[in-house]
Amino acid sequence: MHTIRFAISKRPLSITKTGQTLKAFQPLNRLSYSSACHTTQDPVEILHSPEQETKPTKSNPKKRLVFDSRSPSFEEFLAKGPKTPIDPALVRPDNIPYLNVNGLDWGRGRKFYIEVYGCQMNVNDTEILNAIMTNAGYERTTEMSEAEVVFLVTCAIRENAETRIWERLKYLRHYRTKINVDKPPLVGVLGCMAERLKTKMLEQDKLVDIVCGPDGYRSIPHLISLAENEYHNGVANVMLSADETYADVMPMRLDKDNVSGWVSIMRGCNNMCSFCIVPFTRGNERSRPIDSIIDEVRYLSDQGVKEVTVLGQNVNSYRDTSESTYYMSEAPLGTELSNPGFKTIYKRKDGGRRFTELLDKISLVNPEMRVRFTSPHPKDFPTDLLHLIASRPNLCKSIHMPIQSGSNTVLERMRRGYKREAYLDLVDEMRRIIPNVWISSDFITGFCGETDEEHRDTVTLMEQVKYDTAFMFAYSMREKTHAHRRYVDDVPEPVKAQRLNEIVTTFHRVAGVKNQKLIGTKQLVLIDTERLKTKRGIETRLSGRTDGGHKVFILESPSLAPFSKGDYVAVEITSATSGSFTGKFLSPSSIQQFSTA
């Protein structure tokens, strides 16, 4: 078996085969490329003609095809090439064997099945994949037994997330070789884990047929064809793009009955925090044009969506430099960092529309549609943004502020770009400008070299800020990261577990006390679930979320009969825990009505 590798970046195309450079424009095993200046924004134009297929034999072994960004560049290739001039009269282009198929002919009604793991960004990526596959003639099924292609959209942020995928892949191998032998589906691993572990996945027999990173989803119909017809030992496209945002792909929602929707506004991250794998699996930051974002938000509003969450790895660092048909910046808005205590590891660029201006335009699409955003970085909360959130009733007063640690020395090792004091100053400013703000955060315990004193700093910060929601994890070392290169994962697992238990206990204790003070208050709830539920002898049918994102179970009563998913209702809180509320129905309501009551 041999591997054919294509490296495509913003520079011209370079090609290597088993470590040796091929001559420019030389046909490669009946594969051609569409251009010597092909960039990763475009779909991969590597096409296969079925009538040219050759079955694997000893002389023609199984092959593997990999598209990545790590092979020698075109400039390096040219530098090693012949120095003698080329006679133009002897040069002719390749006869490129394009597949004689278009649009819906790719899939011909065959079915695909998707499982999604990880963050909301992966859910949005899955909706992009759903649109790409549907436009290529495939049909989505919710039954794996009907599928001819099975996709796992994966997460690589922590080891536990990857372990779940490996176990699932082992089951799928069993499913294909022991259960569904007559019609075994192709298996594709997509997303961050695909980019990180492509080689390991392809080398395990009958485990994976297709590996595709977050920037390669346009190429998936092509990859399916290649995996089916010629590259029986797997095909991978894990190229990172400098400009792919899928701005021209309208996502197809997985659950059309869901009252919430997601809109990706930017991809990648430039922060390079020492613990984080995201810049290596999703690349550098690039922002979608504002026009395409507003069009998508309008589309979701027209479909009846009542809450939209704006997504990005560093969502509030959005910076759009495209030409807009509708939105012209009169003056820079929200261009500064949160306060002088914050800095970046990279040089910030001037110009462009910033997140504050984008959020302003989104909030005006439909005043009765809630708008949230995640995941932000604390450095990108200029005062203009806070005043905008305070002034618009449909901009949720729920702000995620991931600090990761309460210790200045740990924050420095994490390369977060701020100290505890600057973060607390920002919290104070938020609560001054947005008095009813709900603040959530992320915490990593047991980071490299963390001492008992550094851990105690995190506990005291949690007690001081009194978070409304928290996402807490034990540190998991990721290859390629700055921490992997520079530090040692030296905190024993039992100590990590003990510290994690302490911060979890601290959060629930503090949040429980804080939420008890909300008993008797009125909250606007967007109903998002209809399901009979009995807990501690209390029966509820409808539940939803507050402006702060907390779950509220609404006590059943005859007055609730006319209401269902998608309705706003005013609720009086009657009981509370650290993570949810129970309340009684007061009246129908709306965002504008509730804000002026």
Coordinates of C-alpha atoms in Angstrom, one line a residue:
M1 CA 0.0 0.0 0.0
H2 CA 1.2 3.5 -0.7
T3 CA 0.0 6.9 0.3
I4 CA -0.6 9.8 -2.0
R5 CA -0.4 13.2 -0.3
F6 CA -1.6 16.5 -1.6
A7 CA -0.6 19.7 0.2
I8 CA -2.7 22.7 -0.7
S9 CA -2.5 26.1 1.0
K10 CA -2.8 29.8 0.1
R11 CA 0.4 29.1 -1.8
P12 CA 0.4 27.2 -5.1
L13 CA -0.1 23.5 -5.1
S14 CA 2.7 21.1 -4.2
I15 CA 2.5 17.3 -4.6
T16 CA 4.5 14.5 -2.9
K17 CA 4.3 10.7 -3.1
T18 CA 5.9 8.6 -0.5
G19 CA 8.3 11.3 0.4
Q20 CA 9.4 12.0 -3.2
T21 CA 8.6 15.1 -5.2
L22 CA 6.8 14.6 -8.5
K23 CA 7.3 16.6 -11.7
A24 CA 5.0 19.6 -12.1
F25 CA 1.7 18.9 -13.9
Q26 CA 2.5 15.2 -14.1
P27 CA -0.7 13.0 -14.0
L28 CA -0.8 10.9 -10.8
N29 CA -2.5 7.5 -10.9
R30 CA -5.3 8.9 -13.1
L31 CA -5.9 11.8 -10.7
S32 CA -5.6 15.4 -11.7
Y33 CA -5.9 18.7 -10.1
S34 CA -7.8 21.7 -11.5
S35 CA -5.2 24.3 -11.1
A36 CA -1.6 24.9 -10.0
C37 CA -2.9 27.8 -8.0
H38 CA -5.7 26.1 -6.1
T39 CA -6.5 27.5 -2.7
T40 CA -8.3 25.8 0.2
Q41 CA -11.3 28.1 0.0
D42 CA -12.4 26.1 -3.1
P43 CA -13.7 22.5 -3.0
V44 CA -11.1 19.9 -3.6
E45 CA -11.1 19.3 -7.4
I46 CA -9.6 15.8 -7.4
L47 CA -12.1 13.7 -9.3
H48 CA -12.3 10.0 -10.2
S49 CA -13.8 8.4 -13.3
P50 CA -15.6 5.1 -12.4
E51 CA -14.8 3.5 -15.8
Q52 CA -11.1 3.8 -15.1
E53 CA -11.3 1.8 -11.8
T54 CA -8.7 -0.9 -11.2
K55 CA -9.3 -3.5 -8.4
P56 CA -6.6 -3.9 -5.8
T57 CA -4.0 -6.6 -6.7
K58 CA -0.5 -7.4 -5.7
S59 CA 0.8 -5.1 -8.4
N60 CA -1.9 -2.5 -7.7
P61 CA -2.2 -2.5 -3.9
K62 CA -4.8 -0.6 -1.9
K63 CA -4.1 3.0 -1.9
R64 CA -4.7 5.9 0.6
L65 CA -5.2 9.5 -0.4
V66 CA -4.4 12.4 2.0
F67 CA -4.9 16.1 1.5
D68 CA -3.0 18.2 4.1
S69 CA -0.9 21.3 4.6
R70 CA 2.4 19.7 5.7
S71 CA 4.1 18.6 2.5
P72 CA 6.8 20.7 0.8
S73 CA 5.6 23.9 -0.8
F74 CA 5.4 24.8 -4.4
E75 CA 8.2 27.3 -4.0
E76 CA 10.5 24.5 -2.5
F77 CA 9.5 22.3 -5.4
L78 CA 10.5 24.9 -8.0
A79 CA 13.8 25.7 -6.2
K80 CA 14.8 22.1 -6.7
G81 CA 13.6 21.9 -10.3
P82 CA 15.6 22.1 -13.6
K83 CA 17.2 25.5 -14.4
T84 CA 17.0 25.1 -18.2
P85 CA 14.2 27.1 -19.9
I86 CA 11.1 25.3 -21.1
D87 CA 10.0 25.5 -24.7
P88 CA 6.4 26.9 -24.6
A89 CA 5.7 25.0 -27.9
L90 CA 6.2 21.7 -26.1
V91 CA 3.9 22.5 -23.2
R92 CA 0.3 21.3 -23.2
P93 CA -2.2 21.0 -20.4
D94 CA -3.3 17.7 -18.9
N95 CA -6.5 16.0 -20.1
I96 CA -8.4 16.3 -16.8
P97 CA -10.8 13.4 -16.3
Y98 CA -13.7 15.2 -14.6
L99 CA -16.6 13.1 -13.4
N100 CA -19.5 13.5 -15.7
V101 CA -21.9 14.2 -12.8
N102 CA -23.4 17.4 -11.4
G103 CA -25.4 18.4 -8.4
L104 CA -27.9 15.8 -7.3
D105 CA -26.3 13.1 -9.4
W106 CA -23.6 12.6 -6.8
G107 CA -25.8 11.0 -4.2
R108 CA -28.6 9.6 -6.3
G109 CA -30.9 9.4 -3.2
R110 CA -28.5 7.4 -1.1
K111 CA -28.8 8.0 2.7
F112 CA -26.3 9.3 5.3
Y113 CA -26.5 9.3 9.1
I114 CA -24.8 11.8 11.4
E115 CA -23.8 11.6 15.1
V116 CA -22.6 14.9 16.7
Y117 CA -20.2 15.1 19.6
G118 CA -18.9 18.2 21.4
C119 CA -19.7 21.9 21.2
Q120 CA -22.4 24.0 19.6
M121 CA -19.9 24.8 16.8
N122 CA -20.0 21.1 15.9
V123 CA -23.8 21.2 15.7
N124 CA -23.6 24.1 13.3
D125 CA -21.0 22.3 11.3
T126 CA -23.3 19.4 11.1
E127 CA -26.0 21.6 9.7
I128 CA -23.5 22.8 7.0
L129 CA -22.7 19.2 6.2
N130 CA -26.4 18.4 6.0
A131 CA -26.8 21.2 3.4
I132 CA -23.7 20.1 1.4
M133 CA -24.8 16.4 1.3
T134 CA -28.4 17.2 0.4
N135 CA -27.4 19.5 -2.4
A136 CA -25.2 16.6 -3.7
G137 CA -28.2 14.3 -3.9
Y138 CA -28.0 12.4 -0.6
E139 CA -30.8 12.1 1.9
R140 CA -30.3 12.3 5.7
T141 CA -31.7 9.4 7.8
T142 CA -32.1 9.2 11.6
E143 CA -31.7 5.4 11.4
M144 CA -28.1 4.1 11.1
S145 CA -29.4 0.8 9.6
E146 CA -30.6 2.7 6.5
A147 CA -27.4 4.6 5.9
E148 CA -24.8 4.0 3.3
V149 CA -22.5 6.6 4.9
V150 CA -22.1 7.1 8.6
F151 CA -20.5 10.4 9.9
L152 CA -19.2 11.1 13.3
V153 CA -18.6 14.9 13.9
T154 CA -16.0 14.9 16.6
C155 CA -14.4 17.0 19.3
A156 CA -10.7 17.0 20.4
I157 CA -10.7 19.4 23.2
R158 CA -10.3 16.8 25.9
E159 CA -9.1 13.2 26.1
N160 CA -12.5 11.9 27.3
A161 CA -14.1 13.3 24.2
E162 CA -11.7 11.4 22.0
T163 CA -12.1 8.2 24.0
R164 CA -15.8 8.1 23.3
I165 CA -15.2 8.4 19.6
W166 CA -12.6 5.5 19.6
E167 CA -15.1 3.3 21.4
R168 CA -17.8 4.2 18.9
L169 CA -15.5 3.5 16.0
K170 CA -14.8 0.0 17.4
Y171 CA -18.5 -0.6 17.6
L172 CA -19.0 0.6 14.0
R173 CA -16.2 -1.8 12.8
H174 CA -18.1 -4.6 14.6
Y175 CA -21.4 -3.4 13.0
R176 CA -19.8 -3.4 9.5
T177 CA -18.0 -6.7 9.8
K178 CA -20.4 -8.8 11.9
I179 CA -23.9 -7.3 11.8
N180 CA -24.5 -5.4 8.5
V181 CA -22.1 -7.5 6.4
D182 CA -24.2 -7.4 3.3
K183 CA -24.5 -3.6 3.2
P184 CA -21.6 -2.2 5.3
P185 CA -21.7 1.7 5.3
L186 CA -18.7 3.9 4.7
V187 CA -17.6 5.5 8.0
G188 CA -16.4 9.1 8.0
V189 CA -14.8 10.9 11.0
L190 CA -15.2 14.7 10.7
G191 CA -14.2 17.7 12.8
C192 CA -11.4 18.5 15.2
M193 CA -10.4 14.9 16.0
A194 CA -10.2 14.1 12.3
E195 CA -7.6 16.8 11.7
R196 CA -5.6 15.8 14.8
L197 CA -5.5 12.0 14.4
K198 CA -6.0 11.3 10.7
T199 CA -3.0 9.0 10.3
K200 CA -3.9 6.9 13.3
M201 CA -7.5 6.4 12.1
L202 CA -6.6 5.5 8.6
E203 CA -4.0 2.9 9.7
Q204 CA -6.4 0.9 11.7
D205 CA -8.0 -1.7 9.5
K206 CA -11.7 -1.3 8.7
L207 CA -12.1 1.5 11.2
V208 CA -12.5 4.6 9.0
D209 CA -12.9 5.2 5.2
I210 CA -13.1 9.1 5.2
V211 CA -11.4 11.6 7.4
C212 CA -12.2 15.3 7.0
G213 CA -11.3 18.3 9.0
P214 CA -13.5 21.3 9.7
D215 CA -12.4 23.2 6.6
G216 CA -12.9 20.4 4.1
Y217 CA -16.7 19.7 4.2
R218 CA -17.3 21.0 0.7
S219 CA -15.1 18.1 -0.6
I220 CA -17.0 15.3 1.2
P221 CA -19.1 14.2 -1.8
H222 CA -15.8 13.9 -3.8
L223 CA -14.2 12.0 -0.9
I224 CA -17.0 9.5 -0.8
S225 CA -16.6 8.8 -4.5
L226 CA -12.8 8.3 -4.1
A227 CA -13.3 6.0 -1.0
E228 CA -15.9 3.9 -2.9
N229 CA -14.1 3.6 -6.2
E230 CA -10.4 3.7 -5.8
Y231 CA -8.9 4.5 -2.4
H232 CA -10.1 1.5 -0.5
N233 CA -7.7 2.1 2.3
G234 CA -9.0 5.6 3.1
V235 CA -9.1 9.1 2.0
A236 CA -8.5 12.3 4.1
N237 CA -8.8 16.0 3.6
V238 CA -7.5 17.8 6.7
M239 CA -6.3 21.0 5.1
L240 CA -6.6 24.1 7.2
S241 CA -8.0 27.1 5.3
A242 CA -7.0 30.8 5.6
D243 CA -10.5 31.9 4.4
E244 CA -13.1 29.2 4.5
T245 CA -16.2 30.3 6.4
Y246 CA -19.0 28.5 4.5
A247 CA -20.6 31.9 4.1
D248 CA -22.4 30.8 0.9
V249 CA -23.8 27.6 2.5
M250 CA -27.2 28.0 4.1
P251 CA -27.2 25.4 6.9
M252 CA -30.0 22.9 7.0
R253 CA -31.3 22.5 10.5
L254 CA -31.2 19.0 12.1
D255 CA -34.3 19.6 14.2
K256 CA -36.8 22.0 12.5
D257 CA -39.0 21.9 15.6
N258 CA -36.3 23.4 17.7
V259 CA -37.1 27.0 18.8
S260 CA -33.4 27.8 18.9
G261 CA -30.9 28.1 16.0
W262 CA -27.2 28.6 15.6
V263 CA -25.3 31.0 13.3
S264 CA -21.5 30.7 12.9
I265 CA -20.0 34.2 12.3
M266 CA -16.3 33.3 12.4
R267 CA -14.0 30.3 12.5
G268 CA -10.6 29.6 14.0
C269 CA -8.7 31.3 16.9
N270 CA -5.6 33.4 17.1
N271 CA -5.2 33.4 20.9
M272 CA -2.9 30.3 21.2
C273 CA -3.6 29.6 24.8
S274 CA -1.1 27.1 26.0
F275 CA -3.7 24.4 26.9
C276 CA -5.8 24.7 23.8
I277 CA -5.8 22.5 20.6
V278 CA -8.4 24.7 18.7
P279 CA -5.9 26.8 16.7
F280 CA -4.3 23.6 15.4
T281 CA -7.6 21.9 14.5
R282 CA -9.5 24.9 13.2
G283 CA -6.8 27.3 12.1
N284 CA -6.5 31.1 12.3
E285 CA -9.4 33.4 12.8
R286 CA -11.5 34.5 9.8
S287 CA -14.8 36.2 9.8
R288 CA -17.9 35.8 7.7
P289 CA -19.2 38.8 5.7
I290 CA -21.8 40.7 7.6
D291 CA -24.4 40.5 4.7
S292 CA -24.4 36.6 4.7
I293 CA -24.8 36.5 8.5
I294 CA -27.8 38.9 8.6
D295 CA -29.4 37.0 5.7
E296 CA -29.1 33.7 7.7
V297 CA -30.5 35.3 10.8
R298 CA -33.4 36.6 8.8
Y299 CA -34.0 33.2 7.3
L300 CA -34.1 31.6 10.8
S301 CA -36.5 34.3 12.0
D302 CA -38.8 33.6 9.0
Q303 CA -38.7 29.9 9.9
G304 CA -40.1 30.7 13.3
V305 CA -36.9 30.5 15.4
K306 CA -37.3 32.4 18.6
E307 CA -33.7 32.3 19.8
V308 CA -30.4 32.5 17.9
T309 CA -27.0 31.8 19.3
V310 CA -24.1 33.5 17.4
L311 CA -21.1 31.2 17.3
G312 CA -17.3 31.4 17.0
Q313 CA -14.2 30.0 18.7
N314 CA -13.5 33.6 19.8
V315 CA -16.8 35.1 18.8
N316 CA -16.3 38.6 20.1
S317 CA -13.1 39.1 18.2
Y318 CA -15.2 39.2 15.0
R319 CA -13.7 41.5 12.3
D320 CA -15.3 41.8 8.9
T321 CA -13.4 43.6 6.1
S322 CA -15.7 42.6 3.2
E323 CA -17.6 45.1 1.1
S324 CA -21.2 45.3 2.3
T325 CA -24.3 46.1 0.2
Y326 CA -26.3 47.3 3.2
Y327 CA -24.1 48.1 6.2
M328 CA -21.6 50.9 6.0
S329 CA -19.5 51.8 9.1
E330 CA -19.8 55.5 9.9
A331 CA -17.3 55.4 12.7
P332 CA -15.3 52.6 14.4
L333 CA -17.4 50.9 17.1
G334 CA -16.1 48.5 19.8
T335 CA -12.6 48.3 18.5
E336 CA -10.7 48.5 21.8
L337 CA -9.9 45.7 24.3
S338 CA -11.9 45.3 27.5
N339 CA -9.6 47.4 29.7
P340 CA -5.9 48.2 29.9
G341 CA -5.3 45.0 31.9
F342 CA -5.9 42.8 28.8
K343 CA -3.4 42.1 26.0
T344 CA -3.1 39.7 23.0
I345 CA -0.3 37.4 22.0
Y346 CA -0.7 38.5 18.4
K347 CA -0.7 41.9 16.8
R348 CA -4.3 43.2 16.5
K349 CA -5.4 44.5 13.1
D350 CA -7.1 47.8 12.6
G351 CA -10.3 48.4 10.5
G352 CA -13.3 46.3 9.7
R353 CA -16.7 45.9 11.3
R354 CA -16.3 44.6 14.9
F355 CA -18.6 42.4 17.0
T356 CA -20.4 45.3 18.5
E357 CA -21.6 46.5 15.2
L358 CA -22.6 43.0 14.0
L359 CA -24.6 42.3 17.2
D360 CA -26.3 45.7 16.8
K361 CA -27.5 44.7 13.3
I362 CA -28.5 41.2 14.3
S363 CA -30.6 42.5 17.2
L364 CA -32.6 44.6 14.8
V365 CA -33.7 41.7 12.6
N366 CA -36.5 40.7 14.9
P367 CA -37.0 42.4 18.3
E368 CA -38.9 39.3 19.5
M369 CA -36.0 36.9 18.8
R370 CA -33.5 36.4 21.6
V371 CA -29.8 36.7 20.7
R372 CA -27.0 35.0 22.6
F373 CA -23.3 34.5 21.7
T374 CA -20.6 32.0 22.6
S375 CA -17.8 31.5 23.1
P376 CA -16.1 34.8 23.8
H377 CA -12.7 35.8 25.3
P378 CA -12.7 38.2 28.2
K379 CA -10.3 40.5 26.4
D380 CA -12.9 41.5 23.7
F381 CA -15.6 43.2 25.8
P382 CA -15.3 46.9 25.0
T383 CA -17.5 49.3 26.8
D384 CA -19.5 50.0 23.6
L385 CA -20.5 46.3 23.6
L386 CA -21.7 46.3 27.2
H387 CA -23.8 49.4 26.6
L388 CA -25.4 47.8 23.5
I389 CA -26.3 44.6 25.5
A390 CA -27.8 46.8 28.2
S391 CA -29.9 48.8 25.8
R392 CA -31.5 46.0 23.7
P393 CA -34.1 43.8 25.4
N394 CA -33.6 40.9 23.0
L395 CA -29.9 40.8 23.6
C396 CA -29.7 38.3 26.4
K397 CA -28.0 39.6 29.6
S398 CA -26.2 36.3 29.8
I399 CA -22.5 36.7 29.3
H400 CA -19.9 33.9 29.2
M401 CA -16.6 35.0 30.7
P402 CA -14.2 32.0 30.6
I403 CA -11.4 32.8 33.1
Q404 CA -10.0 29.2 33.3
S405 CA -8.1 29.8 36.6
G406 CA -8.1 32.3 39.4
S407 CA -4.4 32.3 39.8
N408 CA -2.2 34.9 38.1
T409 CA 0.7 32.5 37.8
V410 CA -1.4 29.8 36.2
L411 CA -3.0 32.4 33.9
E412 CA 0.5 33.4 32.8
R413 CA 1.4 29.8 32.1
M414 CA -1.9 29.4 30.2
R415 CA -1.0 32.5 28.1
R416 CA -4.4 34.0 28.7
G417 CA -3.3 37.7 28.4
Y418 CA -4.7 39.0 31.6
K419 CA -4.5 38.8 35.4
R420 CA -7.1 38.1 38.0
E421 CA -7.4 41.8 38.8
A422 CA -8.2 42.9 35.2
Y423 CA -10.8 40.2 35.0
L424 CA -12.5 41.3 38.2
D425 CA -12.5 44.9 37.1
L426 CA -14.3 43.8 33.9
V427 CA -16.9 41.9 36.1
D428 CA -17.5 45.0 38.1
E429 CA -17.9 47.1 34.9
M430 CA -20.4 44.6 33.5
R431 CA -22.5 44.6 36.7
R432 CA -22.4 48.4 36.7
I433 CA -23.6 48.8 33.1
I434 CA -25.9 45.7 33.0
P435 CA -27.3 45.4 36.5
N436 CA -29.2 42.2 35.9
V437 CA -26.3 40.4 34.0
W438 CA -25.9 36.7 34.4
I439 CA -22.2 35.6 34.2
S440 CA -20.9 32.1 33.4
S441 CA -17.4 30.8 33.1
D442 CA -15.1 27.9 32.2
F443 CA -12.6 26.5 34.7
I444 CA -9.6 24.1 34.2
T445 CA -8.2 22.5 37.3
G446 CA -4.9 20.6 37.6
F447 CA -3.1 22.5 34.9
C448 CA 0.6 21.9 34.6
G449 CA 2.5 22.7 37.8
E450 CA -0.7 23.9 39.6
T451 CA 0.0 24.1 43.4
D452 CA -2.5 24.0 46.2
E453 CA -2.2 27.8 46.6
E454 CA -2.9 28.4 42.9
H455 CA -5.9 26.1 43.2
R456 CA -7.1 28.0 46.2
D457 CA -7.0 31.2 44.2
T458 CA -9.5 29.7 41.8
V459 CA -11.8 28.7 44.6
T460 CA -11.7 32.2 46.2
L461 CA -12.4 33.8 42.8
M462 CA -15.5 31.6 42.3
E463 CA -16.7 32.7 45.7
Q464 CA -16.1 36.4 44.9
V465 CA -17.7 36.5 41.5
K466 CA -20.7 34.2 42.3
Y467 CA -21.2 32.7 38.9
D468 CA -24.6 31.8 37.6
T469 CA -23.3 28.9 35.5
A470 CA -19.9 27.2 35.3
F471 CA -18.3 24.6 33.1
M472 CA -15.6 22.8 35.0
F473 CA -13.0 20.2 33.8
A474 CA -9.8 18.6 34.9
Y475 CA -6.9 19.4 32.7
S476 CA -6.2 17.1 29.7
M477 CA -2.9 17.5 27.9
R478 CA -3.3 17.9 24.1
E479 CA -0.5 17.2 21.6
K480 CA 0.9 20.2 19.5
T481 CA -0.1 22.7 22.1
H482 CA 2.3 25.1 23.8
A483 CA 1.8 23.3 27.1
H484 CA 2.7 20.0 25.4
R485 CA 5.9 21.4 24.1
R486 CA 6.9 23.5 27.2
Y487 CA 5.4 22.0 30.3
V488 CA 4.9 18.7 32.1
D489 CA 1.4 17.3 33.0
D490 CA 2.6 16.7 36.6
V491 CA -0.5 17.1 38.7
P492 CA -1.5 13.5 39.6
E493 CA -5.0 12.4 38.4
P494 CA -6.3 11.8 42.0
V495 CA -5.3 15.4 42.9
K496 CA -7.0 16.7 39.7
A497 CA -10.2 14.8 40.6
Q498 CA -10.1 16.1 44.2
R499 CA -9.6 19.7 43.0
L500 CA -12.3 19.3 40.4
N501 CA -14.7 18.1 43.0
E502 CA -13.9 21.1 45.2
I503 CA -14.6 23.7 42.5
V504 CA -17.8 21.9 41.5
T505 CA -18.9 21.8 45.1
T506 CA -18.0 25.5 45.5
F507 CA -20.0 26.5 42.4
H508 CA -23.1 24.6 43.5
R509 CA -22.9 26.0 47.0
V510 CA -22.6 29.6 45.9
A511 CA -25.0 29.4 43.0
G512 CA -27.6 27.6 45.2
V513 CA -27.6 30.5 47.7
K514 CA -27.7 33.1 45.0
N515 CA -30.6 31.4 43.2
Q516 CA -32.7 31.2 46.4
K517 CA -32.9 35.0 46.3
L518 CA -34.7 34.7 43.0
I519 CA -37.7 32.9 44.5
G520 CA -40.7 35.2 44.1
T521 CA -39.2 37.1 41.2
K522 CA -40.8 37.2 37.7
Q523 CA -38.8 35.8 34.8
L524 CA -39.5 35.7 31.1
V525 CA -39.4 32.1 29.9
L526 CA -39.2 30.9 26.3
I527 CA -40.9 27.5 26.2
D528 CA -38.6 25.0 24.4
T529 CA -39.8 21.6 25.7
E530 CA -43.1 19.8 25.9
R531 CA -42.7 16.7 28.0
L532 CA -44.5 15.3 31.0
K533 CA -42.1 15.2 34.0
T534 CA -42.6 14.4 37.6
K535 CA -39.9 15.3 40.0
R536 CA -40.2 15.3 43.8
G537 CA -44.0 14.9 43.4
I538 CA -44.3 18.0 41.2
E539 CA -45.7 17.5 37.7
T540 CA -44.7 19.7 34.8
R541 CA -45.4 19.5 31.1
L542 CA -43.8 22.7 29.7
S543 CA -40.3 24.0 30.4
G544 CA -38.1 26.6 29.0
R545 CA -35.2 29.0 29.7
T546 CA -34.8 32.4 31.2
D547 CA -32.9 35.3 29.7
G548 CA -29.9 34.0 31.7
G549 CA -30.2 30.5 30.2
H550 CA -31.5 28.7 33.3
K551 CA -34.0 25.9 32.9
V552 CA -37.4 26.6 34.4
F553 CA -40.0 23.9 34.9
I554 CA -43.5 25.4 34.8
L555 CA -46.1 24.0 37.2
E556 CA -49.0 22.4 35.3
S557 CA -52.2 24.3 35.4
P558 CA -55.3 24.7 33.2
S559 CA -54.1 28.2 32.2
L560 CA -51.2 26.6 30.4
A561 CA -53.3 24.6 27.9
P562 CA -53.1 27.0 25.0
F563 CA -49.3 27.4 25.2
S564 CA -46.5 25.3 23.5
K565 CA -42.9 25.5 22.2
G566 CA -41.9 28.9 21.0
D567 CA -44.2 30.9 23.3
Y568 CA -43.0 33.5 25.7
V569 CA -44.6 33.4 29.2
A570 CA -44.1 35.3 32.4
V571 CA -43.4 33.0 35.3
E572 CA -43.0 33.5 39.1
I573 CA -40.2 31.4 40.5
T574 CA -41.4 29.2 43.4
S575 CA -38.3 27.1 44.1
A576 CA -34.7 27.0 43.0
T577 CA -31.6 24.8 42.9
S578 CA -28.1 25.7 41.8
G579 CA -28.9 24.9 38.2
S580 CA -32.7 25.2 37.6
F581 CA -35.9 26.7 38.7
T582 CA -39.6 25.8 39.2
G583 CA -42.2 28.4 38.7
K584 CA -45.9 29.1 38.2
F585 CA -47.5 30.6 35.1
L586 CA -48.5 34.2 35.3
S587 CA -49.4 35.4 31.8
P588 CA -48.5 35.3 28.2
S589 CA -45.8 37.8 27.4
S590 CA -43.2 38.9 24.9
I591 CA -39.7 40.4 25.0
Q592 CA -40.8 43.9 24.5
Q593 CA -43.8 43.7 26.8
F594 CA -41.8 42.1 29.6
S595 CA -39.0 44.7 29.3
T596 CA -41.4 47.6 29.8
A597 CA -43.5 46.0 32.6

